[in-house]
Coordinates of C-alpha atoms in Angstrom, one line a residue:
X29 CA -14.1 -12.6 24.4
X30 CA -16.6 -14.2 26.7
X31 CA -17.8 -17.5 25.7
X32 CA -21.5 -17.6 24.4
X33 CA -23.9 -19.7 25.4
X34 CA -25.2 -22.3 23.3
X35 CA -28.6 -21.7 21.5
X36 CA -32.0 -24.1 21.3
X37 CA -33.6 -24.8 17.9
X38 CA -37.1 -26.2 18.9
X39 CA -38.7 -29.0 16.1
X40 CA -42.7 -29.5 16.4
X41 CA -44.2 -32.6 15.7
X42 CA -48.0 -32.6 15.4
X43 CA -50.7 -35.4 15.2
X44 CA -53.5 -33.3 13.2
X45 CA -56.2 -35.9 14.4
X46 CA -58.1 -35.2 16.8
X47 CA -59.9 -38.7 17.3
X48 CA -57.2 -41.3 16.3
X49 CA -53.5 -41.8 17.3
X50 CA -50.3 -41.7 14.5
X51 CA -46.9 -42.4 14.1
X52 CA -45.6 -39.1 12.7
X53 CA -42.1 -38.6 10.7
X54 CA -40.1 -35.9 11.8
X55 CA -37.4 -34.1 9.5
X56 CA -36.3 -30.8 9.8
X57 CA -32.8 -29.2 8.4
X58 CA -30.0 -27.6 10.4
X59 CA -29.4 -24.1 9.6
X60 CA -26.6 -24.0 6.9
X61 CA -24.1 -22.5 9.0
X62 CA -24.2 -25.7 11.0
X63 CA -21.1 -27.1 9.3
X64 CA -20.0 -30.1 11.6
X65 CA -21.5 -32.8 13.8
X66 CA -19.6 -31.2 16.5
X67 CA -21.3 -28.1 16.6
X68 CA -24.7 -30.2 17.5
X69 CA -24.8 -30.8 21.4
X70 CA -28.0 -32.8 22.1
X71 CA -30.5 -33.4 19.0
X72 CA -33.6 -34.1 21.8
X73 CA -33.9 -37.5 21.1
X74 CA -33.6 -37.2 16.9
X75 CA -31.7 -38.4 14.7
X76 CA -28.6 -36.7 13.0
X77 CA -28.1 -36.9 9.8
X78 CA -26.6 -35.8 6.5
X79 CA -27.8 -34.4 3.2
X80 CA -25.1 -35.1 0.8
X81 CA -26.9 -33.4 -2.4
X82 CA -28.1 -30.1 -0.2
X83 CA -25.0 -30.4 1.8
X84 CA -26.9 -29.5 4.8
X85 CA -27.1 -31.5 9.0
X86 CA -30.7 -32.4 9.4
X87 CA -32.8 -34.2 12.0
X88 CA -35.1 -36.8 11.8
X89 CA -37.3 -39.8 13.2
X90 CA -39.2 -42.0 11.0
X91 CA -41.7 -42.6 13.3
X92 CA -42.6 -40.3 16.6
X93 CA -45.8 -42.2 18.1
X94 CA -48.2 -39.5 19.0
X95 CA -51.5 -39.0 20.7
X96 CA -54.6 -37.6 18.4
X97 CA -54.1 -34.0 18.9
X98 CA -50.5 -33.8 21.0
X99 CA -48.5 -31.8 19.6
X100 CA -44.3 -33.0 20.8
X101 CA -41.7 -30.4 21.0
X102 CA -38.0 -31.6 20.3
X103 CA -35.1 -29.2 21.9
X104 CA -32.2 -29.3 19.5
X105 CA -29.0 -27.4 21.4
X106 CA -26.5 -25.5 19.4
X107 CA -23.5 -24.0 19.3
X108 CA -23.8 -20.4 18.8
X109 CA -22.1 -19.4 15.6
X110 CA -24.6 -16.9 14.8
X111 CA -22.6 -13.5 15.6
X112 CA -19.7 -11.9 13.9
X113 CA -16.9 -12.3 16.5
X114 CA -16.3 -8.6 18.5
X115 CA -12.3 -9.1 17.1
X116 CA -13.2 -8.8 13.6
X117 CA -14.9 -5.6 14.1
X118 CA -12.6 -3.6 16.0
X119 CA -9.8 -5.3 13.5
X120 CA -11.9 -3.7 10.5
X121 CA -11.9 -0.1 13.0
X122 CA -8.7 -0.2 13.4
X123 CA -7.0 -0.9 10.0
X124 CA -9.4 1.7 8.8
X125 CA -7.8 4.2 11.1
X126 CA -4.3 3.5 10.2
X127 CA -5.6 3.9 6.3
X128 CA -6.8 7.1 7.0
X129 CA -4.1 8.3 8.7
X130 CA -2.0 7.9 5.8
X131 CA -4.2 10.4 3.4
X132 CA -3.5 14.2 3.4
X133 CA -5.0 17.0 1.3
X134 CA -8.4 17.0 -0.8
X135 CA -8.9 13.2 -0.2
X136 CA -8.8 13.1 3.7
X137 CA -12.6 14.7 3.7
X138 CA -13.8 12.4 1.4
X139 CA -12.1 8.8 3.1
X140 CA -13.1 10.7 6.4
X141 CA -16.8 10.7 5.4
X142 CA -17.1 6.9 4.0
X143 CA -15.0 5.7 7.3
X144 CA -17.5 7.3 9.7
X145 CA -20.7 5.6 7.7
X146 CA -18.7 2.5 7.8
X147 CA -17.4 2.5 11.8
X148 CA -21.3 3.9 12.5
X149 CA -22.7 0.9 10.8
X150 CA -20.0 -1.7 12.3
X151 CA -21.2 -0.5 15.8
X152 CA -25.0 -0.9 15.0
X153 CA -23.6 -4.7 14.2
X154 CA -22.4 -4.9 17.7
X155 CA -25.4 -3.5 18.9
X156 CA -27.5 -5.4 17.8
X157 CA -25.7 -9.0 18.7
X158 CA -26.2 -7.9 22.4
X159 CA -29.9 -7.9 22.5
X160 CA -31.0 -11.1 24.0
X161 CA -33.2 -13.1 22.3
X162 CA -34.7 -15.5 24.5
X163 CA -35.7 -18.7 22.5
X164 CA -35.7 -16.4 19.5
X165 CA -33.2 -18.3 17.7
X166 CA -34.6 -18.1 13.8
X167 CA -34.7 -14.1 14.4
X168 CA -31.0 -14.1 15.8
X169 CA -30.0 -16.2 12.5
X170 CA -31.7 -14.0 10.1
X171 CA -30.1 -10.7 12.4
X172 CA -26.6 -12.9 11.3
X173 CA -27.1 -13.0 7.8
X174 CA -27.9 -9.5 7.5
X175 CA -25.3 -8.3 9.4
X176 CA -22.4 -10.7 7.2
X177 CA -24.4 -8.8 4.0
X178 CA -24.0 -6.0 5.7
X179 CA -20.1 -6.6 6.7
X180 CA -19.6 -7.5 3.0
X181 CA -20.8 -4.5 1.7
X182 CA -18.6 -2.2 4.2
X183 CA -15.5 -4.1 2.8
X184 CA -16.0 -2.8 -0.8
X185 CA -16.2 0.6 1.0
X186 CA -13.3 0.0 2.7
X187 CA -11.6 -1.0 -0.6
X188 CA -11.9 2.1 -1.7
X189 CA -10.8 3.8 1.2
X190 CA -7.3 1.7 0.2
X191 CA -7.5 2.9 -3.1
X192 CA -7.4 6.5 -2.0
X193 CA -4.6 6.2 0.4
X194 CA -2.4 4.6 -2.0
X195 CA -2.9 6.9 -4.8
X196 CA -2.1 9.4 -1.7
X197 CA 1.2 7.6 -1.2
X198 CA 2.2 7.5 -4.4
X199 CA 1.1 11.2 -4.5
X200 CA 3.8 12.1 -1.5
X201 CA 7.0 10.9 -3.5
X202 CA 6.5 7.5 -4.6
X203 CA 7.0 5.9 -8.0
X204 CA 3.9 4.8 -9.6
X205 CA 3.8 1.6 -11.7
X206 CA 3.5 3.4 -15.1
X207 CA 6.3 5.4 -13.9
X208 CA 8.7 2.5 -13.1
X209 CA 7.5 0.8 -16.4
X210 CA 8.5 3.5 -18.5
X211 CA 11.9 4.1 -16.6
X212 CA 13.0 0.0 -16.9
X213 CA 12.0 0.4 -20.6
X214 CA 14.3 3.7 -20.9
X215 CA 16.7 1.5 -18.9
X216 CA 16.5 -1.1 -21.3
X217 CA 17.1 0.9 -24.5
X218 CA 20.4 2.0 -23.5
X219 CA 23.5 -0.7 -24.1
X220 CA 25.5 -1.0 -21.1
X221 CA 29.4 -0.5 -20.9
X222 CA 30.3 -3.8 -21.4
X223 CA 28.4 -4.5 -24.0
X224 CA 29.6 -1.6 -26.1
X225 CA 33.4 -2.6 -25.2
X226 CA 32.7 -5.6 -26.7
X227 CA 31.1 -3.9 -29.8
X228 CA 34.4 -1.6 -30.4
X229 CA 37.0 -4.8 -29.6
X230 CA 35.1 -6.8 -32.6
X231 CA 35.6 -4.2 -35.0
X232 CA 39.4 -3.5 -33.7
X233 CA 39.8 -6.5 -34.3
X234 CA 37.8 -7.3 -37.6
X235 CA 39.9 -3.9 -39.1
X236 CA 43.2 -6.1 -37.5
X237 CA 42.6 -8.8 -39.7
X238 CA 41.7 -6.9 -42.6
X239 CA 44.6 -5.1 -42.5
X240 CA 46.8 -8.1 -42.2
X241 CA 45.2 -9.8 -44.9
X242 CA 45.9 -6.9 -47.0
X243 CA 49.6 -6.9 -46.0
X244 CA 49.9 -10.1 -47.0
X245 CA 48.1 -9.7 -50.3
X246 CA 50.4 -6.8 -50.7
X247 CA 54.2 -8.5 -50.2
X248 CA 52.9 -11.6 -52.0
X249 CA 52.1 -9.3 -55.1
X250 CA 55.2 -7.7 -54.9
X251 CA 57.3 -10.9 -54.6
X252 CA 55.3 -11.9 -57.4
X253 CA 56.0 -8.6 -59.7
X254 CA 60.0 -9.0 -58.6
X255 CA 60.1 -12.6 -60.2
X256 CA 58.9 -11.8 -63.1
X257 CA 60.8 -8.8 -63.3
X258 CA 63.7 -11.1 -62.5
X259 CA 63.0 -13.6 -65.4
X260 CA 62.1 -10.6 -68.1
X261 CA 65.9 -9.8 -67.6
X262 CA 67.3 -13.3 -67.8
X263 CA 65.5 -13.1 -71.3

């Protein structure tokens, strides 16, 4: 993109008598998209200064000697950051091409229709950031601000444009989230093969023991029954 040219914000200082001569105190704030000392190129002789509770550049001179009735013009050169750069447009067109082009069916009229207000409006934008404006600079700052409102507002639109091809997308195959969600929980319901190996070994094992300890208990009692057999004949 061609660079701009910078842009001239004139300050009037004015001695409102007409029979005597003042010293006059000029102060006059920096639009607020002036966000660096950098972007200020010459402040015509002022001062430049910060306004820490405002957060905003302004200039100033305490006192500007004037003649009764003079009126004193101070040129204060910008940098022009008062247009919304031509790459963010066509980068707004052009992801809202490949959006639609992903939606089939019913929907495609309906993202058709809100991409065609929103590419109409994104051209009056450019439009009207190529109309010179001669020493105009407060008109070209307030054409700024309602373009960026503007901009803002065809986002949400193009939100919803999103919205509509993903549910398309989904729509052609894909898994949507409740969808997966219930699946992992099915998933998760169901004991896997190790874990129900394991299950069956412990009770293998747990009748093992049991049936040992009964064998034991068994030959003991009978051992036991023999003796006293044993002794009942001794008798």
């Amino acid at each position: 993109a061609p660079r701009r040219a910078n842009v001239y914000l004139k300050v009037v200082a004015t001695n409102p008598s007409k029979k005597r001569a003042q010293q006059i105190e000029v102060k006059e704030y920096l639009p607020q998209e002036v966000v660096s000392e950098d972007m200020v190129v010459s402040t015509g002789g002022l001062e430049l200064k910060y306004d820490t509770n405002n957060s905003l550049y302004y200039v100033y001179k305490k006192d500007v000697q004037l003649a009764a009735n003079e009126i004193r013009t101070f040129s204060i050169e910008l940098k022009d950051a008062w247009f919304v750069p031509e790459e963010e447009l066509n980068s707004l067109k052009a992801q809202n091409q490949r959006m639609l082009s992903q939606i089939k069916g019913k929907d495609y009229e309906t993202a058709k229709a809100i991409l065609h207000e929103v590419n109409e409006k994104l051209e009056n934008i450019a439009i009207s950031q190529e109309k010179v404006r001669a020493g105009l600079i407060r008109e070209q700052i307030a054409d700024y601000r309602n373009n960026r409102q503007i901009l803002g507002q065809l986002k949400e639109d193009v939100d919803k444009i999103r919205s509509i091809a993903l549910a398309a997308a989904e729509g052609a195959g894909g898994t949507s989230g409740p969808e997966m969600l219930e699946k992992s929980k099915l998933k998760s319901g169901i004991p896997s093969k190790t874990a129900t190996w394991m299950v069956v070994f412990i009770i293998m094992l747990f009748i093992g023991v049991l049936g040992a300890a009964f064998f034991f208990a068994w030959v003991h009692s009978g051992r036991s029954l023999e003796k006293s057999l044993a002794k009942a004949r001794e008798s």
